[in-house]
């Protein structure tokens, strides 16, 4: 193993640890967000507002941090994002102590901003490798969120005890978790992401030479970029659309919280734990086939969601696992395709746009899911999801001939020229 390979491995390990720490803090706070909001507002109707604030904060954070990274590099941008998340957690704690909802929402938005560093870390890993290994690097970093999904919610109970011992309201405890864990992620990123992943990308032979960024209006018309953006956005919308209302659907039809937790755990497992497999498959077969596989899996999940008997835990478990696995396949392969369709000088801008669209889409899906279920029933979510995933299949089919190369390397020729 040469020095460059050792440096790549070290940098990926730091990114993985940062995402594990960041996601742990983020999910610990998010686990109790609805309970805290209901307690502070006195209204169940406002219980979902912190989650919406987190998503909107992440959308803004992705765009802003991507611009900062284009000017100052990945290291500074990731560390800054995590640091903003720490500030958000402290603002939320202040709101809980004061018994005020608005500081909680402001803090939640800043926590979401910080979570953008978790998401953008996958692109920092992609910077380190050529197209033949890029998806595996993305999958490894996405996998790190599995740690947060397992550890974060399990820190809620002990953190509440700690808060009481400190003389704080018990529900302030989970918001102390990101102060520590996300703070460590910020420190880790700032201290140890040296050299900056973008510097390593610029030093590679396949990224060397002068690279001039084209206008964003031309970048978004490239076949690889179009196909990747559609796959990422539609996949996120479909996943959030179904996942958001599944717990309520299950409890309404007599399932206990243990069953709900088991189904959501299966969904989370599909979303994150299998990401390294998604990466290996993408490197082996290229992004387009794996995007097809992901959308096909989402299609099956949508159909199962629509036809599953409300009292069948097994059917819902399979549908939600496939929902997570299909999302993961499209997310890893789509992210790899996006990095392959742009030069290093253009990369951060289009990545920030992509993640901004992803999180904005998540907000729309969260808000729209309740309206759809209220007017047409839970099965309608599955029907809509199955119809929507036909869109990325159609777009990829139309553009695939102009997306050559392993890992989804994209043609730099805009569509329509």
mmCIF file of C-alpha atoms in Angstrom:
data_model
loop_
_atom_site.group_PDB
_atom_site.id
_atom_site.type_symbol
_atom_site.label_atom_id
_atom_site.label_comp_id
_atom_site.label_asym_id
_atom_site.label_seq_id
_atom_site.Cartn_x
_atom_site.Cartn_y
_atom_site.Cartn_z
ATOM 1 C CA UNK A 1 0.000 0.000 0.000
ATOM 2 C CA UNK A 2 1.479 3.352 -1.043
ATOM 3 C CA UNK A 3 1.269 6.657 0.834
ATOM 4 C CA UNK A 4 -1.701 7.884 -1.201
ATOM 5 C CA UNK A 5 -3.732 4.760 -0.443
ATOM 6 C CA UNK A 6 -2.968 5.084 3.267
ATOM 7 C CA UNK A 7 -4.007 8.737 3.182
ATOM 8 C CA UNK A 8 -7.266 7.860 1.424
ATOM 9 C CA UNK A 9 -8.097 5.177 3.988
ATOM 10 C CA UNK A 10 -7.305 7.520 6.858
ATOM 11 C CA UNK A 11 -9.490 10.273 5.395
ATOM 12 C CA UNK A 12 -12.423 7.913 4.803
ATOM 13 C CA UNK A 13 -12.151 6.681 8.410
ATOM 14 C CA UNK A 14 -12.328 10.268 9.655
ATOM 15 C CA UNK A 15 -15.376 10.978 7.474
ATOM 16 C CA UNK A 16 -17.066 7.792 8.687
ATOM 17 C CA UNK A 17 -16.400 8.658 12.326
ATOM 18 C CA UNK A 18 -17.674 12.196 11.772
ATOM 19 C CA UNK A 19 -20.926 10.942 10.231
ATOM 20 C CA UNK A 20 -21.349 8.359 13.013
ATOM 21 C CA UNK A 21 -20.941 11.061 15.667
ATOM 22 C CA UNK A 22 -23.044 13.619 13.809
ATOM 23 C CA UNK A 23 -25.915 11.257 13.075
ATOM 24 C CA UNK A 24 -25.944 10.007 16.669
ATOM 25 C CA UNK A 25 -26.434 13.514 18.007
ATOM 26 C CA UNK A 26 -28.937 14.436 15.315
ATOM 27 C CA UNK A 27 -31.137 11.384 15.825
ATOM 28 C CA UNK A 28 -31.060 11.581 19.617
ATOM 29 C CA UNK A 29 -32.616 15.039 19.421
ATOM 30 C CA UNK A 30 -35.001 14.151 16.605
ATOM 31 C CA UNK A 31 -36.338 11.147 18.538
ATOM 32 C CA UNK A 32 -38.013 13.380 21.136
ATOM 33 C CA UNK A 33 -38.721 16.409 18.944
ATOM 34 C CA UNK A 34 -42.451 15.767 18.520
ATOM 35 C CA UNK A 35 -42.906 15.117 22.235
ATOM 36 C CA UNK A 36 -41.067 18.310 23.161
ATOM 37 C CA UNK A 37 -43.044 20.414 20.675
ATOM 38 C CA UNK A 38 -46.370 19.048 21.899
ATOM 39 C CA UNK A 39 -45.398 19.712 25.511
ATOM 40 C CA UNK A 40 -44.242 23.287 24.826
ATOM 41 C CA UNK A 41 -47.137 24.243 22.554
ATOM 42 C CA UNK A 42 -49.887 22.306 24.260
ATOM 43 C CA UNK A 43 -51.169 21.327 20.816
ATOM 44 C CA UNK A 44 -50.689 17.992 18.997
ATOM 45 C CA UNK A 45 -51.156 19.900 15.743
ATOM 46 C CA UNK A 46 -47.741 21.532 16.260
ATOM 47 C CA UNK A 47 -45.924 18.337 17.209
ATOM 48 C CA UNK A 48 -44.425 17.916 13.749
ATOM 49 C CA UNK A 49 -43.033 21.435 13.442
ATOM 50 C CA UNK A 50 -39.506 20.660 14.738
ATOM 51 C CA UNK A 51 -39.078 17.887 12.152
ATOM 52 C CA UNK A 52 -40.172 20.301 9.416
ATOM 53 C CA UNK A 53 -37.707 22.898 10.734
ATOM 54 C CA UNK A 54 -34.909 20.309 10.665
ATOM 55 C CA UNK A 55 -35.636 19.442 7.040
ATOM 56 C CA UNK A 56 -35.805 23.073 5.926
ATOM 57 C CA UNK A 57 -32.598 23.828 7.808
ATOM 58 C CA UNK A 58 -30.902 20.945 6.021
ATOM 59 C CA UNK A 59 -32.046 22.272 2.631
ATOM 60 C CA UNK A 60 -30.534 25.679 3.317
ATOM 61 C CA UNK A 61 -27.468 24.137 4.914
ATOM 62 C CA UNK A 62 -26.682 21.976 1.900
ATOM 63 C CA UNK A 63 -26.712 24.977 -0.428
ATOM 64 C CA UNK A 64 -24.782 27.328 1.853
ATOM 65 C CA UNK A 65 -22.165 24.803 2.949
ATOM 66 C CA UNK A 66 -21.582 23.690 -0.644
ATOM 67 C CA UNK A 67 -20.807 27.303 -1.591
ATOM 68 C CA UNK A 68 -18.472 27.628 1.394
ATOM 69 C CA UNK A 69 -16.730 24.407 0.387
ATOM 70 C CA UNK A 70 -16.183 25.778 -3.103
ATOM 71 C CA UNK A 71 -14.334 28.702 -1.531
ATOM 72 C CA UNK A 72 -12.667 27.162 1.541
ATOM 73 C CA UNK A 73 -12.629 23.404 0.950
ATOM 74 C CA UNK A 74 -14.417 20.396 2.390
ATOM 75 C CA UNK A 75 -12.666 20.477 5.771
ATOM 76 C CA UNK A 76 -13.746 23.983 6.697
ATOM 77 C CA UNK A 77 -17.282 23.506 5.362
ATOM 78 C CA UNK A 78 -17.914 20.225 7.186
ATOM 79 C CA UNK A 79 -16.500 21.541 10.472
ATOM 80 C CA UNK A 80 -18.538 24.736 10.214
ATOM 81 C CA UNK A 81 -21.758 22.854 9.494
ATOM 82 C CA UNK A 82 -21.294 20.610 12.507
ATOM 83 C CA UNK A 83 -20.510 23.647 14.663
ATOM 84 C CA UNK A 84 -23.755 25.333 13.589
ATOM 85 C CA UNK A 85 -25.549 22.141 14.631
ATOM 86 C CA UNK A 86 -24.017 22.426 18.110
ATOM 87 C CA UNK A 87 -25.261 26.004 18.336
ATOM 88 C CA UNK A 88 -28.706 24.839 17.285
ATOM 89 C CA UNK A 89 -28.791 22.229 20.045
ATOM 90 C CA UNK A 90 -27.909 24.879 22.629
ATOM 91 C CA UNK A 91 -30.650 27.178 21.315
ATOM 92 C CA UNK A 92 -33.122 24.301 21.545
ATOM 93 C CA UNK A 93 -32.087 23.592 25.141
ATOM 94 C CA UNK A 94 -32.626 27.259 25.973
ATOM 95 C CA UNK A 95 -36.103 27.074 24.430
ATOM 96 C CA UNK A 96 -36.984 23.989 26.473
ATOM 97 C CA UNK A 97 -35.765 25.606 29.688
ATOM 98 C CA UNK A 98 -37.780 28.734 28.899
ATOM 99 C CA UNK A 99 -40.821 26.709 27.849
ATOM 100 C CA UNK A 100 -40.957 28.472 24.462
ATOM 101 C CA UNK A 101 -41.640 26.798 21.115
ATOM 102 C CA UNK A 102 -40.003 29.350 18.803
ATOM 103 C CA UNK A 103 -36.444 28.869 20.157
ATOM 104 C CA UNK A 104 -36.964 25.118 19.815
ATOM 105 C CA UNK A 105 -37.896 25.577 16.156
ATOM 106 C CA UNK A 106 -34.966 27.913 15.524
ATOM 107 C CA UNK A 107 -32.618 25.457 17.181
ATOM 108 C CA UNK A 108 -34.120 22.590 15.178
ATOM 109 C CA UNK A 109 -33.485 24.451 11.932
ATOM 110 C CA UNK A 110 -29.843 24.937 12.937
ATOM 111 C CA UNK A 111 -29.569 21.262 13.907
ATOM 112 C CA UNK A 112 -30.833 20.443 10.411
ATOM 113 C CA UNK A 113 -28.234 22.832 8.986
ATOM 114 C CA UNK A 114 -25.589 20.862 10.850
ATOM 115 C CA UNK A 115 -26.955 17.593 9.519
ATOM 116 C CA UNK A 116 -26.027 18.828 6.044
ATOM 117 C CA UNK A 117 -22.412 18.090 6.972
ATOM 118 C CA UNK A 118 -23.392 14.455 7.498
ATOM 119 C CA UNK A 119 -24.934 14.337 4.031
ATOM 120 C CA UNK A 120 -22.195 16.238 2.208
ATOM 121 C CA UNK A 121 -19.518 13.997 3.735
ATOM 122 C CA UNK A 122 -20.313 11.356 1.115
ATOM 123 C CA UNK A 123 -19.141 13.724 -1.591
ATOM 124 C CA UNK A 124 -15.927 14.414 0.323
ATOM 125 C CA UNK A 125 -15.248 10.673 0.254
ATOM 126 C CA UNK A 126 -16.004 10.586 -3.471
ATOM 127 C CA UNK A 127 -13.337 13.246 -4.038
ATOM 128 C CA UNK A 128 -10.668 10.787 -2.971
ATOM 129 C CA UNK A 129 -11.193 8.150 -5.640
ATOM 130 C CA UNK A 130 -11.533 7.672 -9.359
ATOM 131 C CA UNK A 131 -14.775 6.596 -10.966
ATOM 132 C CA UNK A 132 -14.049 2.894 -10.510
ATOM 133 C CA UNK A 133 -14.062 3.163 -6.673
ATOM 134 C CA UNK A 134 -16.104 6.276 -6.016
ATOM 135 C CA UNK A 135 -19.448 4.628 -5.275
ATOM 136 C CA UNK A 136 -17.873 2.281 -2.722
ATOM 137 C CA UNK A 137 -16.483 5.291 -0.884
ATOM 138 C CA UNK A 138 -19.910 6.954 -0.924
ATOM 139 C CA UNK A 139 -21.561 3.768 0.329
ATOM 140 C CA UNK A 140 -19.093 3.451 3.195
ATOM 141 C CA UNK A 141 -19.825 6.960 4.447
ATOM 142 C CA UNK A 142 -23.599 6.540 4.034
ATOM 143 C CA UNK A 143 -23.309 3.318 6.063
ATOM 144 C CA UNK A 144 -21.894 5.289 9.001
ATOM 145 C CA UNK A 145 -25.358 6.734 9.655
ATOM 146 C CA UNK A 146 -26.320 3.219 10.813
ATOM 147 C CA UNK A 147 -24.379 3.936 14.001
ATOM 148 C CA UNK A 148 -26.478 7.024 14.667
ATOM 149 C CA UNK A 149 -29.702 5.193 13.874
ATOM 150 C CA UNK A 150 -28.883 2.573 16.514
ATOM 151 C CA UNK A 151 -27.070 4.587 19.172
ATOM 152 C CA UNK A 152 -28.860 7.949 18.999
ATOM 153 C CA UNK A 153 -32.350 6.846 20.095
ATOM 154 C CA UNK A 154 -30.826 4.671 22.821
ATOM 155 C CA UNK A 155 -29.147 7.711 24.390
ATOM 156 C CA UNK A 156 -32.507 9.397 25.012
ATOM 157 C CA UNK A 157 -33.205 7.711 28.358
ATOM 158 C CA UNK A 158 -29.761 8.224 29.964
ATOM 159 C CA UNK A 159 -29.555 11.802 28.670
ATOM 160 C CA UNK A 160 -32.894 12.612 30.320
ATOM 161 C CA UNK A 161 -31.537 11.345 33.643
ATOM 162 C CA UNK A 162 -28.422 13.481 33.156
ATOM 163 C CA UNK A 163 -30.498 16.574 32.418
ATOM 164 C CA UNK A 164 -32.481 16.131 35.634
ATOM 165 C CA UNK A 165 -29.264 15.799 37.626
ATOM 166 C CA UNK A 166 -28.090 19.056 36.073
ATOM 167 C CA UNK A 167 -31.315 20.756 37.122
ATOM 168 C CA UNK A 168 -32.688 20.953 33.571
ATOM 169 C CA UNK A 169 -36.036 19.709 32.213
ATOM 170 C CA UNK A 170 -35.728 16.021 31.402
ATOM 171 C CA UNK A 171 -36.480 16.501 27.701
ATOM 172 C CA UNK A 172 -33.551 18.891 27.397
ATOM 173 C CA UNK A 173 -31.283 15.871 27.826
ATOM 174 C CA UNK A 174 -31.505 14.492 24.289
ATOM 175 C CA UNK A 175 -30.537 17.943 22.987
ATOM 176 C CA UNK A 176 -27.357 17.793 25.062
ATOM 177 C CA UNK A 177 -26.330 14.715 23.056
ATOM 178 C CA UNK A 178 -25.643 16.673 19.838
ATOM 179 C CA UNK A 179 -23.735 19.286 21.846
ATOM 180 C CA UNK A 180 -21.212 16.567 22.677
ATOM 181 C CA UNK A 181 -21.357 14.259 19.663
ATOM 182 C CA UNK A 182 -21.779 16.841 16.899
ATOM 183 C CA UNK A 183 -19.191 19.004 18.638
ATOM 184 C CA UNK A 184 -16.735 16.109 18.456
ATOM 185 C CA UNK A 185 -17.550 15.665 14.755
ATOM 186 C CA UNK A 186 -16.747 19.331 14.143
ATOM 187 C CA UNK A 187 -13.458 19.124 16.017
ATOM 188 C CA UNK A 188 -12.512 15.876 14.311
ATOM 189 C CA UNK A 189 -13.222 17.287 10.842
ATOM 190 C CA UNK A 190 -11.326 20.516 11.430
ATOM 191 C CA UNK A 191 -8.296 18.901 13.056
ATOM 192 C CA UNK A 192 -7.778 15.772 11.010
ATOM 193 C CA UNK A 193 -9.172 16.253 7.484
ATOM 194 C CA UNK A 194 -5.740 17.259 6.270
ATOM 195 C CA UNK A 195 -5.016 17.502 3.431
ATOM 196 C CA UNK A 196 -8.433 18.593 2.316
ATOM 197 C CA UNK A 197 -10.239 15.918 0.249
ATOM 198 C CA UNK A 198 -10.639 18.432 -2.578
ATOM 199 C CA UNK A 199 -6.857 18.876 -2.665
ATOM 200 C CA UNK A 200 -6.446 15.133 -3.001
ATOM 201 C CA UNK A 201 -8.991 15.125 -5.837
ATOM 202 C CA UNK A 202 -7.135 17.891 -7.653
ATOM 203 C CA UNK A 203 -3.873 15.944 -7.360
ATOM 204 C CA UNK A 204 -5.232 12.798 -9.029
ATOM 205 C CA UNK A 205 -4.282 12.186 -12.625
ATOM 206 C CA UNK A 206 -7.903 11.895 -13.757
ATOM 207 C CA UNK A 207 -8.740 15.238 -12.120
ATOM 208 C CA UNK A 208 -5.541 17.098 -12.940
ATOM 209 C CA UNK A 209 -5.216 20.050 -15.201
ATOM 210 C CA UNK A 210 -7.062 23.336 -15.363
ATOM 211 C CA UNK A 211 -10.776 22.931 -14.767
ATOM 212 C CA UNK A 212 -13.156 25.745 -15.600
ATOM 213 C CA UNK A 213 -16.646 25.718 -14.160
ATOM 214 C CA UNK A 214 -19.482 26.223 -16.612
ATOM 215 C CA UNK A 215 -22.642 28.110 -15.646
ATOM 216 C CA UNK A 216 -25.030 26.110 -13.489
ATOM 217 C CA UNK A 217 -27.688 26.424 -16.204
ATOM 218 C CA UNK A 218 -25.499 24.331 -18.493
ATOM 219 C CA UNK A 219 -24.345 21.881 -15.820
ATOM 220 C CA UNK A 220 -27.921 20.856 -14.947
ATOM 221 C CA UNK A 221 -28.591 19.993 -18.610
ATOM 222 C CA UNK A 222 -25.903 17.318 -18.813
ATOM 223 C CA UNK A 223 -27.327 13.811 -19.206
ATOM 224 C CA UNK A 224 -25.614 12.384 -16.117
ATOM 225 C CA UNK A 225 -26.664 15.347 -13.992
ATOM 226 C CA UNK A 226 -30.282 15.283 -15.198
ATOM 227 C CA UNK A 227 -30.642 11.554 -14.575
ATOM 228 C CA UNK A 228 -28.923 11.729 -11.181
ATOM 229 C CA UNK A 229 -30.985 14.677 -9.938
ATOM 230 C CA UNK A 230 -34.273 13.081 -10.976
ATOM 231 C CA UNK A 231 -33.345 9.752 -9.378
ATOM 232 C CA UNK A 232 -32.211 11.374 -6.113
ATOM 233 C CA UNK A 233 -35.184 13.720 -5.777
ATOM 234 C CA UNK A 234 -37.897 11.229 -6.718
ATOM 235 C CA UNK A 235 -36.347 8.523 -4.551
ATOM 236 C CA UNK A 236 -36.310 10.850 -1.548
ATOM 237 C CA UNK A 237 -39.887 11.971 -2.124
ATOM 238 C CA UNK A 238 -41.200 8.418 -2.413
ATOM 239 C CA UNK A 239 -39.280 7.207 0.629
ATOM 240 C CA UNK A 240 -40.421 10.038 2.901
ATOM 241 C CA UNK A 241 -43.994 9.931 1.551
ATOM 242 C CA UNK A 242 -44.537 6.352 2.692
ATOM 243 C CA UNK A 243 -42.278 6.264 5.739
ATOM 244 C CA UNK A 244 -43.766 9.341 7.414
ATOM 245 C CA UNK A 245 -47.281 7.973 7.865
ATOM 246 C CA UNK A 246 -46.514 4.278 8.380
ATOM 247 C CA UNK A 247 -46.233 4.461 12.206
ATOM 248 C CA UNK A 248 -49.578 6.265 12.467
ATOM 249 C CA UNK A 249 -51.178 3.838 9.997
ATOM 250 C CA UNK A 250 -49.994 0.876 12.059
ATOM 251 C CA UNK A 251 -51.098 2.210 15.447
ATOM 252 C CA UNK A 252 -54.481 3.185 14.000
ATOM 253 C CA UNK A 253 -55.017 -0.434 12.944
ATOM 254 C CA UNK A 254 -54.100 -1.984 16.270
ATOM 255 C CA UNK A 255 -50.365 -2.613 16.017
ATOM 256 C CA UNK A 256 -48.471 -1.958 19.246
ATOM 257 C CA UNK A 257 -45.382 0.255 19.481
ATOM 258 C CA UNK A 258 -43.114 -2.789 19.496
ATOM 259 C CA UNK A 259 -44.383 -3.803 16.073
ATOM 260 C CA UNK A 260 -44.028 -0.239 14.817
ATOM 261 C CA UNK A 261 -40.451 -0.092 16.063
ATOM 262 C CA UNK A 262 -39.624 -3.410 14.403
ATOM 263 C CA UNK A 263 -40.967 -2.268 11.029
ATOM 264 C CA UNK A 264 -39.163 1.077 11.199
ATOM 265 C CA UNK A 265 -35.957 -0.697 12.230
ATOM 266 C CA UNK A 266 -36.220 -2.875 9.131
ATOM 267 C CA UNK A 267 -36.700 0.268 7.072
ATOM 268 C CA UNK A 268 -33.665 1.940 8.647
ATOM 269 C CA UNK A 269 -31.595 -1.200 8.092
ATOM 270 C CA UNK A 270 -32.441 -1.071 4.405
ATOM 271 C CA UNK A 271 -31.652 2.635 4.232
ATOM 272 C CA UNK A 272 -28.164 2.579 5.742
ATOM 273 C CA UNK A 273 -26.750 -0.814 6.691
ATOM 274 C CA UNK A 274 -26.624 -2.108 3.116
ATOM 275 C CA UNK A 275 -24.974 1.007 1.665
ATOM 276 C CA UNK A 276 -21.535 -0.641 1.181
ATOM 277 C CA UNK A 277 -23.222 -3.313 -0.943
ATOM 278 C CA UNK A 278 -24.898 -0.588 -3.009
ATOM 279 C CA UNK A 279 -21.510 1.022 -3.517
ATOM 280 C CA UNK A 280 -19.812 -2.199 -4.602
ATOM 281 C CA UNK A 281 -22.623 -2.999 -7.018
ATOM 282 C CA UNK A 282 -22.429 0.500 -8.504
ATOM 283 C CA UNK A 283 -18.657 0.275 -8.992
ATOM 284 C CA UNK A 284 -19.074 -3.158 -10.546
ATOM 285 C CA UNK A 285 -21.969 -2.497 -12.910
ATOM 286 C CA UNK A 286 -22.094 1.308 -13.225
ATOM 287 C CA UNK A 287 -24.632 3.780 -11.892
ATOM 288 C CA UNK A 288 -27.435 3.364 -14.493
ATOM 289 C CA UNK A 289 -28.188 -0.334 -13.785
ATOM 290 C CA UNK A 290 -28.210 0.272 -10.021
ATOM 291 C CA UNK A 291 -30.482 3.294 -10.367
ATOM 292 C CA UNK A 292 -32.809 1.045 -12.389
ATOM 293 C CA UNK A 293 -32.622 -1.578 -9.632
ATOM 294 C CA UNK A 294 -33.339 1.015 -6.958
ATOM 295 C CA UNK A 295 -36.354 2.462 -8.726
ATOM 296 C CA UNK A 296 -37.682 -1.026 -9.458
ATOM 297 C CA UNK A 297 -37.359 -1.866 -5.766
ATOM 298 C CA UNK A 298 -39.227 1.315 -4.854
ATOM 299 C CA UNK A 299 -41.918 0.352 -7.357
ATOM 300 C CA UNK A 300 -42.388 -3.026 -5.660
ATOM 301 C CA UNK A 301 -42.475 -1.314 -2.272
ATOM 302 C CA UNK A 302 -45.148 1.096 -3.474
ATOM 303 C CA UNK A 303 -47.319 -1.732 -4.803
ATOM 304 C CA UNK A 304 -46.938 -3.696 -1.554
ATOM 305 C CA UNK A 305 -47.822 -0.612 0.455
ATOM 306 C CA UNK A 306 -50.987 -0.158 -1.587
ATOM 307 C CA UNK A 307 -52.177 -3.752 -1.312
ATOM 308 C CA UNK A 308 -50.873 -4.770 2.138
ATOM 309 C CA UNK A 309 -53.674 -5.645 4.590
ATOM 310 C CA UNK A 310 -53.622 -3.072 7.411
ATOM 311 C CA UNK A 311 -53.369 -5.832 10.022
ATOM 312 C CA UNK A 312 -50.408 -7.570 8.340
ATOM 313 C CA UNK A 313 -47.182 -6.656 10.100
ATOM 314 C CA UNK A 314 -45.150 -8.920 7.807
ATOM 315 C CA UNK A 315 -46.391 -7.249 4.616
ATOM 316 C CA UNK A 316 -45.661 -3.789 5.987
ATOM 317 C CA UNK A 317 -42.232 -4.907 7.192
ATOM 318 C CA UNK A 318 -41.318 -6.192 3.717
ATOM 319 C CA UNK A 319 -42.685 -3.045 2.069
ATOM 320 C CA UNK A 320 -40.738 -0.735 4.407
ATOM 321 C CA UNK A 321 -37.520 -2.739 4.121
ATOM 322 C CA UNK A 322 -37.741 -2.577 0.327
ATOM 323 C CA UNK A 323 -38.512 1.131 0.589
ATOM 324 C CA UNK A 324 -35.276 1.700 2.485
ATOM 325 C CA UNK A 325 -33.208 -0.620 0.275
ATOM 326 C CA UNK A 326 -34.545 0.902 -2.949
ATOM 327 C CA UNK A 327 -33.836 4.391 -1.663
ATOM 328 C CA UNK A 328 -30.316 3.376 -0.725
ATOM 329 C CA UNK A 329 -29.548 1.869 -4.117
ATOM 330 C CA UNK A 330 -30.725 5.025 -5.884
ATOM 331 C CA UNK A 331 -29.076 7.340 -3.372
ATOM 332 C CA UNK A 332 -25.614 5.784 -3.629
ATOM 333 C CA UNK A 333 -25.726 5.196 -7.388
ATOM 334 C CA UNK A 334 -27.301 8.598 -8.063
ATOM 335 C CA UNK A 335 -24.689 10.359 -5.943
ATOM 336 C CA UNK A 336 -21.911 8.550 -7.804
ATOM 337 C CA UNK A 337 -23.467 9.453 -11.153
ATOM 338 C CA UNK A 338 -23.675 13.085 -10.107
ATOM 339 C CA UNK A 339 -19.975 13.264 -9.208
ATOM 340 C CA UNK A 340 -19.079 11.621 -12.506
ATOM 341 C CA UNK A 341 -21.018 14.158 -14.536
ATOM 342 C CA UNK A 342 -19.145 17.261 -13.358
ATOM 343 C CA UNK A 343 -15.590 18.558 -13.148
ATOM 344 C CA UNK A 344 -13.921 19.236 -9.815
ATOM 345 C CA UNK A 345 -14.435 22.987 -10.234
ATOM 346 C CA UNK A 346 -18.193 22.473 -10.659
ATOM 347 C CA UNK A 347 -18.681 19.717 -8.129
ATOM 348 C CA UNK A 348 -19.640 21.487 -4.912
ATOM 349 C CA UNK A 349 -22.230 23.749 -6.556
ATOM 350 C CA UNK A 350 -24.208 20.957 -8.166
ATOM 351 C CA UNK A 351 -23.893 18.766 -5.066
ATOM 352 C CA UNK A 352 -25.267 21.566 -2.908
ATOM 353 C CA UNK A 353 -28.129 22.050 -5.350
ATOM 354 C CA UNK A 354 -28.851 18.309 -5.333
ATOM 355 C CA UNK A 355 -28.968 18.037 -1.553
ATOM 356 C CA UNK A 356 -30.993 21.238 -1.280
ATOM 357 C CA UNK A 357 -33.558 19.733 -3.648
ATOM 358 C CA UNK A 358 -33.496 16.429 -1.774
ATOM 359 C CA UNK A 359 -34.291 18.033 1.574
ATOM 360 C CA UNK A 360 -36.862 20.414 0.115
ATOM 361 C CA UNK A 361 -38.523 17.396 -1.448
ATOM 362 C CA UNK A 362 -38.495 15.642 1.927
ATOM 363 C CA UNK A 363 -40.326 18.595 3.474
ATOM 364 C CA UNK A 364 -42.985 18.522 0.758
ATOM 365 C CA UNK A 365 -43.440 14.778 1.132
ATOM 366 C CA UNK A 366 -43.781 15.055 4.919
ATOM 367 C CA UNK A 367 -46.441 17.717 4.609
ATOM 368 C CA UNK A 368 -48.218 16.074 1.688
ATOM 369 C CA UNK A 369 -48.398 12.575 3.146
ATOM 370 C CA UNK A 370 -50.909 13.578 5.797
ATOM 371 C CA UNK A 371 -53.100 15.373 3.270
ATOM 372 C CA UNK A 372 -53.103 12.362 0.940
ATOM 373 C CA UNK A 373 -53.947 9.888 3.697
ATOM 374 C CA UNK A 374 -56.643 12.182 5.039
ATOM 375 C CA UNK A 375 -58.348 12.456 1.660
ATOM 376 C CA UNK A 376 -57.635 9.145 -0.089
ATOM 377 C CA UNK A 377 -56.285 6.705 2.508
ATOM 378 C CA UNK A 378 -52.918 5.100 3.210
ATOM 379 C CA UNK A 379 -53.009 2.871 0.126
ATOM 380 C CA UNK A 380 -52.963 6.010 -2.034
ATOM 381 C CA UNK A 381 -49.393 6.662 -0.861
ATOM 382 C CA UNK A 382 -48.294 3.395 -2.422
ATOM 383 C CA UNK A 383 -50.129 4.097 -5.677
ATOM 384 C CA UNK A 384 -48.599 7.563 -5.978
ATOM 385 C CA UNK A 385 -45.143 6.216 -5.114
ATOM 386 C CA UNK A 386 -45.392 3.468 -7.747
ATOM 387 C CA UNK A 387 -46.402 6.014 -10.372
ATOM 388 C CA UNK A 388 -43.673 8.496 -9.478
ATOM 389 C CA UNK A 389 -40.790 6.041 -9.757
ATOM 390 C CA UNK A 390 -41.616 5.602 -13.430
ATOM 391 C CA UNK A 391 -40.249 9.122 -13.952
ATOM 392 C CA UNK A 392 -36.563 8.393 -13.193
ATOM 393 C CA UNK A 393 -36.846 5.153 -15.160
ATOM 394 C CA UNK A 394 -38.046 7.116 -18.191
ATOM 395 C CA UNK A 395 -35.439 9.869 -17.800
ATOM 396 C CA UNK A 396 -32.588 7.401 -17.382
ATOM 397 C CA UNK A 397 -33.758 5.401 -20.401
ATOM 398 C CA UNK A 398 -33.797 8.536 -22.550
ATOM 399 C CA UNK A 399 -30.345 9.732 -21.398
ATOM 400 C CA UNK A 400 -28.489 6.486 -20.724
ATOM 401 C CA UNK A 401 -26.843 6.367 -24.134
ATOM 402 C CA UNK A 402 -25.055 9.596 -23.227
ATOM 403 C CA UNK A 403 -23.894 8.458 -19.767
ATOM 404 C CA UNK A 404 -20.852 6.279 -20.528
ATOM 405 C CA UNK A 405 -18.294 4.902 -18.124
ATOM 406 C CA UNK A 406 -18.032 2.911 -14.934
ATOM 407 C CA UNK A 407 -19.688 4.328 -11.860
ATOM 408 C CA UNK A 408 -21.945 6.487 -13.981
ATOM 409 C CA UNK A 409 -19.376 8.835 -15.502
ATOM 410 C CA UNK A 410 -21.344 11.361 -17.407
ATOM 411 C CA UNK A 411 -21.067 13.113 -20.710
ATOM 412 C CA UNK A 412 -20.257 16.800 -20.322
ATOM 413 C CA UNK A 413 -22.357 17.646 -23.369
ATOM 414 C CA UNK A 414 -25.570 19.443 -22.341
ATOM 415 C CA UNK A 415 -28.900 18.016 -23.442
ATOM 416 C CA UNK A 416 -30.252 19.911 -26.388
ATOM 417 C CA UNK A 417 -26.909 21.159 -27.763
#
